[in-house]
XYZ file of C-alpha atoms in Angstrom:
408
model
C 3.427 2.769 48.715
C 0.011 1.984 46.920
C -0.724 5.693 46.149
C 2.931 6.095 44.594
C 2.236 3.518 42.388
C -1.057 5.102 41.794
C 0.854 7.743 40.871
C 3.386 6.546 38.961
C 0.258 4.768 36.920
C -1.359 8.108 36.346
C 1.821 9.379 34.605
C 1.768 7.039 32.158
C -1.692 6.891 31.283
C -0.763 10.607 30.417
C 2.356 9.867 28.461
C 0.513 6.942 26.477
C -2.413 9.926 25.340
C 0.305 12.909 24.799
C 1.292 9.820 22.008
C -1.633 9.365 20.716
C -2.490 12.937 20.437
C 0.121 13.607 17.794
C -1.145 11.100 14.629
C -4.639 12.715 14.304
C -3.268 16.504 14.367
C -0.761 15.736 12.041
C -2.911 14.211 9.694
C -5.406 17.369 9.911
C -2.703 19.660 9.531
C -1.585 17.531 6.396
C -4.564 18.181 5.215
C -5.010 21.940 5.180
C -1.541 21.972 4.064
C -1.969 20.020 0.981
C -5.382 22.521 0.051
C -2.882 25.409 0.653
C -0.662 24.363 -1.785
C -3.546 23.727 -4.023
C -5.004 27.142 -3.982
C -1.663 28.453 -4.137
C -0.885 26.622 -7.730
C -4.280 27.751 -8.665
C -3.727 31.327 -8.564
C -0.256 31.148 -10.068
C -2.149 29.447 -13.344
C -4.995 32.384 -13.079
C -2.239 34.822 -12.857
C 0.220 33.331 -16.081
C -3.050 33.573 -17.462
C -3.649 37.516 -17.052
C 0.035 38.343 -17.641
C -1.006 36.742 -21.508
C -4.163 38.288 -21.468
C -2.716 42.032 -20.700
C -0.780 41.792 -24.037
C -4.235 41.637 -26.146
C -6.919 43.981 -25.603
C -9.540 41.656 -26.926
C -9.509 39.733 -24.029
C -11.272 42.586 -21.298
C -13.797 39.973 -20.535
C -12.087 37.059 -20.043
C -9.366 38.967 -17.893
C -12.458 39.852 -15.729
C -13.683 36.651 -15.570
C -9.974 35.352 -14.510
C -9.600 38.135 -11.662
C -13.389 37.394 -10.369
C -11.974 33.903 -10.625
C -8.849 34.788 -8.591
C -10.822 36.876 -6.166
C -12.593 33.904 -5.144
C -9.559 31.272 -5.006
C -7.841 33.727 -3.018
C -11.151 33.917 -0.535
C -10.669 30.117 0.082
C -7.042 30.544 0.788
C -7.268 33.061 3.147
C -9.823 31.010 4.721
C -7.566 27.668 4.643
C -5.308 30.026 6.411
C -7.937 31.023 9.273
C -8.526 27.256 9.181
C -4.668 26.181 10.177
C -4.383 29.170 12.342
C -7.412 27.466 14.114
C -5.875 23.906 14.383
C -2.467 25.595 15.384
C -3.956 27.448 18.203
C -6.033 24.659 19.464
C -2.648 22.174 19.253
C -0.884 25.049 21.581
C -3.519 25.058 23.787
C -3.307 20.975 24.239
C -0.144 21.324 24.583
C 0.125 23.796 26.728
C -2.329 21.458 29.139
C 0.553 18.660 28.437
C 2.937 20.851 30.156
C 0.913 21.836 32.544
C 0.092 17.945 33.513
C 3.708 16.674 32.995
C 4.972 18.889 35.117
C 2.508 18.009 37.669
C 3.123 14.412 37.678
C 7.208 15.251 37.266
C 6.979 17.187 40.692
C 5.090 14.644 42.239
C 7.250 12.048 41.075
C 10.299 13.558 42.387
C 8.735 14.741 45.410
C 7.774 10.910 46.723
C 11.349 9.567 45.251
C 12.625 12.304 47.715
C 10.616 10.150 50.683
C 11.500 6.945 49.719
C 15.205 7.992 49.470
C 14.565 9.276 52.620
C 13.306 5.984 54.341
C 15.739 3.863 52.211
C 18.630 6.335 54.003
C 16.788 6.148 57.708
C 16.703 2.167 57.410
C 19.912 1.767 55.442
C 21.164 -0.709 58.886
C 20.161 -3.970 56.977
C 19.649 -5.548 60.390
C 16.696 -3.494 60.898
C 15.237 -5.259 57.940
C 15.627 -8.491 58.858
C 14.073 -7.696 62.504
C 11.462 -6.259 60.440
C 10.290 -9.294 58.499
C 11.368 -11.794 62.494
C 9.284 -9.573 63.932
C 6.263 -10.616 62.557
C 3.405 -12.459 64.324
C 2.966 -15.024 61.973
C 4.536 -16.890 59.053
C 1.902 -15.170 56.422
C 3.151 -11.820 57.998
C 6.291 -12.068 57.342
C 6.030 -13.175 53.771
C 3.924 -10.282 53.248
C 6.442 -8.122 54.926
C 9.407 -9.548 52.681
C 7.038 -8.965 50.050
C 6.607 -5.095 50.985
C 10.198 -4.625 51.155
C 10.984 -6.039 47.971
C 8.734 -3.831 46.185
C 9.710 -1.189 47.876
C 13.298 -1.929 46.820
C 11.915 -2.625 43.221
C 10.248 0.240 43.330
C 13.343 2.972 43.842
C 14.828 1.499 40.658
C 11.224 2.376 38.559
C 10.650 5.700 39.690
C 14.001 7.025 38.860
C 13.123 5.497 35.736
C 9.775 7.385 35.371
C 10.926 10.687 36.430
C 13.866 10.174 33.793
C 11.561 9.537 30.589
C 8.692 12.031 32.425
C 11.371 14.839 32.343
C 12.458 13.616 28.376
C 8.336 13.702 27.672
C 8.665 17.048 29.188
C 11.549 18.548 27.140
C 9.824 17.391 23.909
C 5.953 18.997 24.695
C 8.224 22.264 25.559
C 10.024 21.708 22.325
C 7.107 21.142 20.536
C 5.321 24.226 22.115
C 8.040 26.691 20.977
C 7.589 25.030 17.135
C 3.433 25.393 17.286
C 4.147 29.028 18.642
C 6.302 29.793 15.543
C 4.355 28.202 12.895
C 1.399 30.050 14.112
C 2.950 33.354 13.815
C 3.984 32.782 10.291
C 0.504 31.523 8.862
C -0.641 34.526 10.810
C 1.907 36.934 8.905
C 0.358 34.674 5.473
C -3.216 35.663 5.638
C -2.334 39.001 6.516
C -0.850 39.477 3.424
C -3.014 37.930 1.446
C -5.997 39.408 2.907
C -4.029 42.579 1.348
C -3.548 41.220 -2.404
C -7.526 40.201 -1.767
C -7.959 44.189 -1.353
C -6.166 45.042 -4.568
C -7.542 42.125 -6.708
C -11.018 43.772 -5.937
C -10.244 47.283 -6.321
C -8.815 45.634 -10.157
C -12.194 44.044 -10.808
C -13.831 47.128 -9.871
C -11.502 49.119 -12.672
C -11.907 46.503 -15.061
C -15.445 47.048 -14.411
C -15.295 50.591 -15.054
C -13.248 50.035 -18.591
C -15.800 47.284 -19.394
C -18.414 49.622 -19.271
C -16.882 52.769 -20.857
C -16.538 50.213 -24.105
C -20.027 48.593 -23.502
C -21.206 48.407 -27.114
C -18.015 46.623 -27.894
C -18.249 43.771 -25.240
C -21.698 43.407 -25.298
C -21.367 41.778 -28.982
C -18.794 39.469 -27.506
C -21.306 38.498 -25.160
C -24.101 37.880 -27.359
C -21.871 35.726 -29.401
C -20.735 33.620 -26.210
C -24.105 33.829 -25.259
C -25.121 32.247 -28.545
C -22.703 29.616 -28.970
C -23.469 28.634 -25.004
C -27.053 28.197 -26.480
C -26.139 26.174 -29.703
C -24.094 23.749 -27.339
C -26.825 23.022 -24.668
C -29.636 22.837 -28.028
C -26.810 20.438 -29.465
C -26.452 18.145 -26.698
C -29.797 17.549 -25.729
C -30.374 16.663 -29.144
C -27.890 14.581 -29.456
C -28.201 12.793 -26.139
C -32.203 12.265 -26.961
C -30.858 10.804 -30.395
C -28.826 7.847 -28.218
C -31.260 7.390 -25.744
C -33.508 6.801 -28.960
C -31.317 4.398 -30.342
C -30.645 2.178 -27.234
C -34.516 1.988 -27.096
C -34.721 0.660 -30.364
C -31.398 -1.599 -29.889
C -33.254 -3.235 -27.031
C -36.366 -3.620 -28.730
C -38.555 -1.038 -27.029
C -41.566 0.765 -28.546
C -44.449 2.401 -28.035
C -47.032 1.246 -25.096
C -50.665 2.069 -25.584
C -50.179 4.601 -27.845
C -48.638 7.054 -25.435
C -45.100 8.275 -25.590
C -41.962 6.033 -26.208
C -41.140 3.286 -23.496
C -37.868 3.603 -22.327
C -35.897 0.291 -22.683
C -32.534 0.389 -20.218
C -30.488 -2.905 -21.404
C -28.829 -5.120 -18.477
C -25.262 -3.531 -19.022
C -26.349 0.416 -19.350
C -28.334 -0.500 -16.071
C -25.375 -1.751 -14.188
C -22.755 0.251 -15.962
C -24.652 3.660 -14.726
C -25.029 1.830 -11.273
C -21.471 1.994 -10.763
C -21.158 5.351 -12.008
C -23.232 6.629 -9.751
C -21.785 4.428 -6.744
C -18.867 6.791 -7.533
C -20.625 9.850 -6.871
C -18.138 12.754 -5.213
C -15.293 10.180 -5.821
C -14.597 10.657 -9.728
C -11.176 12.161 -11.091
C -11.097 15.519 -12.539
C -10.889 15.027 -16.561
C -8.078 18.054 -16.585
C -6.151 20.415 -14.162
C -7.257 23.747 -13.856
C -9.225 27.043 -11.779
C -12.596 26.735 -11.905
C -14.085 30.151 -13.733
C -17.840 29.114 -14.420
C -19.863 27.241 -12.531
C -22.648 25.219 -13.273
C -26.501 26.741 -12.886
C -27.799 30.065 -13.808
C -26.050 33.529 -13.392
C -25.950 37.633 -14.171
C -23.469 38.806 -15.833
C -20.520 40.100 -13.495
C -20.429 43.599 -15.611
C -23.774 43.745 -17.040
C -25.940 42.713 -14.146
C -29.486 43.262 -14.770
C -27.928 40.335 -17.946
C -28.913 36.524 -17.048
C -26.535 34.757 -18.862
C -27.398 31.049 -20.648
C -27.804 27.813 -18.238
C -24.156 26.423 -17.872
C -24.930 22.194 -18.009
C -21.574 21.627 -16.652
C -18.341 23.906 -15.591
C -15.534 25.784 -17.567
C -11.704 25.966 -16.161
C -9.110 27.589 -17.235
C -6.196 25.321 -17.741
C -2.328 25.075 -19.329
C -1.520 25.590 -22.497
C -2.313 22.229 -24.050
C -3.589 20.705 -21.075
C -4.434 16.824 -21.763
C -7.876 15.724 -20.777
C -8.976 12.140 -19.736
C -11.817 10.033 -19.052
C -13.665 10.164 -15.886
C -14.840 6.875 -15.827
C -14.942 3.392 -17.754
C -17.453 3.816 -20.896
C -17.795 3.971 -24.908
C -17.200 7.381 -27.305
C -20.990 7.527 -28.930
C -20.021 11.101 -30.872
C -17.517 13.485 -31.297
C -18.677 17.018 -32.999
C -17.289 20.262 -33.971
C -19.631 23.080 -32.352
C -18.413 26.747 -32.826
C -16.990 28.555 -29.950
C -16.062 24.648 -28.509
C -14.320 22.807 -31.236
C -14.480 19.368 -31.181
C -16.445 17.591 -28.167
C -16.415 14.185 -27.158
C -19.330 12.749 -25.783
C -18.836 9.267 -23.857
C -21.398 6.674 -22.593
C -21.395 5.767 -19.119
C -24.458 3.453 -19.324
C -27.328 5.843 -17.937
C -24.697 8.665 -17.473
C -22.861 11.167 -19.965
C -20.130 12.876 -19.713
C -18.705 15.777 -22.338
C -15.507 16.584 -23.238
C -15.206 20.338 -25.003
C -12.743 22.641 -26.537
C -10.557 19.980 -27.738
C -8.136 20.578 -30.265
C -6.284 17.282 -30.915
C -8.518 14.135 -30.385
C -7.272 10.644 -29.503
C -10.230 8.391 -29.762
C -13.265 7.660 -32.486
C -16.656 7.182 -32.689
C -16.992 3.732 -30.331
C -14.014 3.559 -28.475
C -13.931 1.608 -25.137
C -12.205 4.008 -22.549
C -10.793 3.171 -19.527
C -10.762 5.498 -16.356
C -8.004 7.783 -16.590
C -7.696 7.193 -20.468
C -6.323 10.541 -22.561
C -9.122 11.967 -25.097
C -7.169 14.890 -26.659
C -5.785 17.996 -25.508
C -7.555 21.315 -24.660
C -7.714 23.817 -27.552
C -6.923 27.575 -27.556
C -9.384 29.163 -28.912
C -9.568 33.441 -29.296
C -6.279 32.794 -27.063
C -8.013 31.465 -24.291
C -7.280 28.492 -22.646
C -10.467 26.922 -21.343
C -11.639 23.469 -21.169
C -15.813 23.315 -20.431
C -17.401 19.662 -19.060
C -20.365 18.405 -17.942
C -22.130 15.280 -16.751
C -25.255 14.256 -17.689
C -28.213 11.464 -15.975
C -29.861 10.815 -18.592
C -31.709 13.579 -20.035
C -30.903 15.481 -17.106
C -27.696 18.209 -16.405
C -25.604 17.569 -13.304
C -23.994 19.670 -11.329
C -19.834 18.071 -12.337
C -18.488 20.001 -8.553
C -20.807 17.445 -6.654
C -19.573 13.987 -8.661
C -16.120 15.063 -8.762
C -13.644 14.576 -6.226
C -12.768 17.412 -3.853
């Protein structure tokens, strides 16, 4: 009788863990599915993009740029796909061992019901109870005996009850099994194909290559104007950034000390203002939605490779027609200028941070303006019929890398 309840106990010390199994995996699976989806949009925008950009032969390089762009986008789906396959497989395998250990305990079960229908059917003569519990040597005897017997009673009723909801537990894991199974095959039939658009979006980068090169006098001047204007801006905002740093010194009544270069004065408010910005650090909303086509740091041209192209400070996407672009973060508009190659830019105060805004066409606030996280600035220009929005985020003096503040 005690190792039937044992049993019995084990089962549902199994059951309770099949439960709590599901919540975490569907939350992971959530996950992937929601980056899937992501990437997905992402390469729909980089393609709406090149279907414009094959009506106008100006725009070689930035339909190279856009296919590099997509190359890589597509990389991180297929491996989101690897990724799910990998979590599917590893939920078929746990569930497989749920089978496996339900229907353990479900023969089991049935296989010591089977005895005590047995004994109830040997002993059904009630008298032999009751001489049973008189026989007893002693009145504590026979209260224990009573006391056996009534479990034992009890204890028909529960197990038929536990081999009922251990077969239903059953039923679903097998249920469940046969969905895992079938999910798995399709992502599997997904990357598959997309592993094969992968192989044609690189043999087009590799012609587009080719073509880039035939024409190299051509593009090169479009890259030494880029390259220039990439210059101007980086020259422009460190000036410009030096210039307010310059002024909040003065504002806050610092000055020289000994003769040696300019004290830098932080007032009370920057201090904690850039504190929080910082606290915020991987958690910040994107200012627009869009594909990621240059990153931040240095890097070769992707035709021209023996080129090293100007610093990016921050990152350009490519983005809708029009896109609207908002505030990362709570802080004040200290300029807004009109650079060539990135129309107007909006430069906002986040104590001891910066952020800037580029390629904006229509512009929403002025010189001064509190913002508000989430707050709209303008809209993103087009500009030589490209839609691309560039912003970084500066610490001071100092570029930062926007992927690593931003959320993911």
């Amino acid at each position: 009788m005690r190792k039937l309840l044992h049993i019995a106990a084990l089962a549902l010390m199994l059951l309770t863990a099949a439960q709590g199994f599901a919540a975490p995996q569907k939350q992971g699976k959530k996950s992937l599915q929601n980056q899937i989806a992501k990437l997905e949009k992402d390469i729909s925008l980089i393609n709406a993009k090149l279907e414009g950009n094959r009506r106008d032969s100006k725009q070689a390089l930035s339909s190279l740029t856009l296919v590099r762009s997509k190359v890589s986008t597509r990389e991180k789906l297929i491996r989101e796909y690897d990724r799910t396959l990998s979590t599917l497989n590893d939920s078929i395998r746990t569930c497989e061992r749920e089978i496996t250990a339900l229907q353990n305990r479900y023969d089991t079960l049935q296989r010591y019901y089977a005895r005590l229908v047995r004994s109830s059917y040997k002993n059904r003569d009630s008298r032999l109870w009751y001489m049973y519990v008189l026989s007893s040597e002693s009145v504590g005897q026979g209260l224990r005996r009573f006391s056996y017997l009534r479990r034992f009673s009890d204890n028909m009723g529960q197990q038929a009850a536990r081999i009922r909801e251990t077969s239903a537990r059953l039923e679903e894991s097998k249920a469940r099994f046969s969905s895992l199974r079938q999910e798995a095959d399709r992502m599997k039939g997904n990357a598959v194909k997309e592993r094969a658009r992968l192989q044609d979006e690189e043999a087009e980068a590799s012609r587009m290559v080719a073509r880039l090169n035939k024409d190299g006098d051509r593009y090169r001047k479009q890259l030494q104007d880029m390259n220039r204007q990439k210059q101007e801006l980086n020259r422009k905002v460190s000036e410009i950034i030096r210039a307010e740093q310059e002024a909040a010194r003065k504002k806050a009544g610092g000055g020289k000390k000994g003769g040696g270069a300019p004290k830098t004065t932080v007032t009370e408010a920057d201090r904690k203002l850039g504190g929080e910005f910082a606290a915020n650090k991987g958690h910040l909303p994107w200012p627009v939605e869009g594909v990621i086509t240059e990153r931040f740091g240095k890097h070769m041209h992707p035709v021209y490779q023996n080129v090293e192209l100007p610093q990016n400070n921050g990152v350009t996407l490519v983005v809708k027609r029009g896109a609207p672009v908002k505030a990362i973060y709570n802080g004040t508009v200290t300029q807004i200028v009109v650079l060539p190659g990135y129309n107007q830019c909006v430069l906002v105060s986040h104590g001891t941070y910066y952020t800037l805004y580029t390629k904006l066409r229509s512009v929403a606030v002025k010189s001064g303006t509190k913002l508000s996280t989430g707050q709209q600035l303008g809209t993103v220009d087009t500009i030589g019929g490209e839609d691309l929005f560039h912003f970084e985020i500066w610490k001071g003096s100092e570029a930062q890398n926007p992927e690593e503040w931003l959320r993911k």
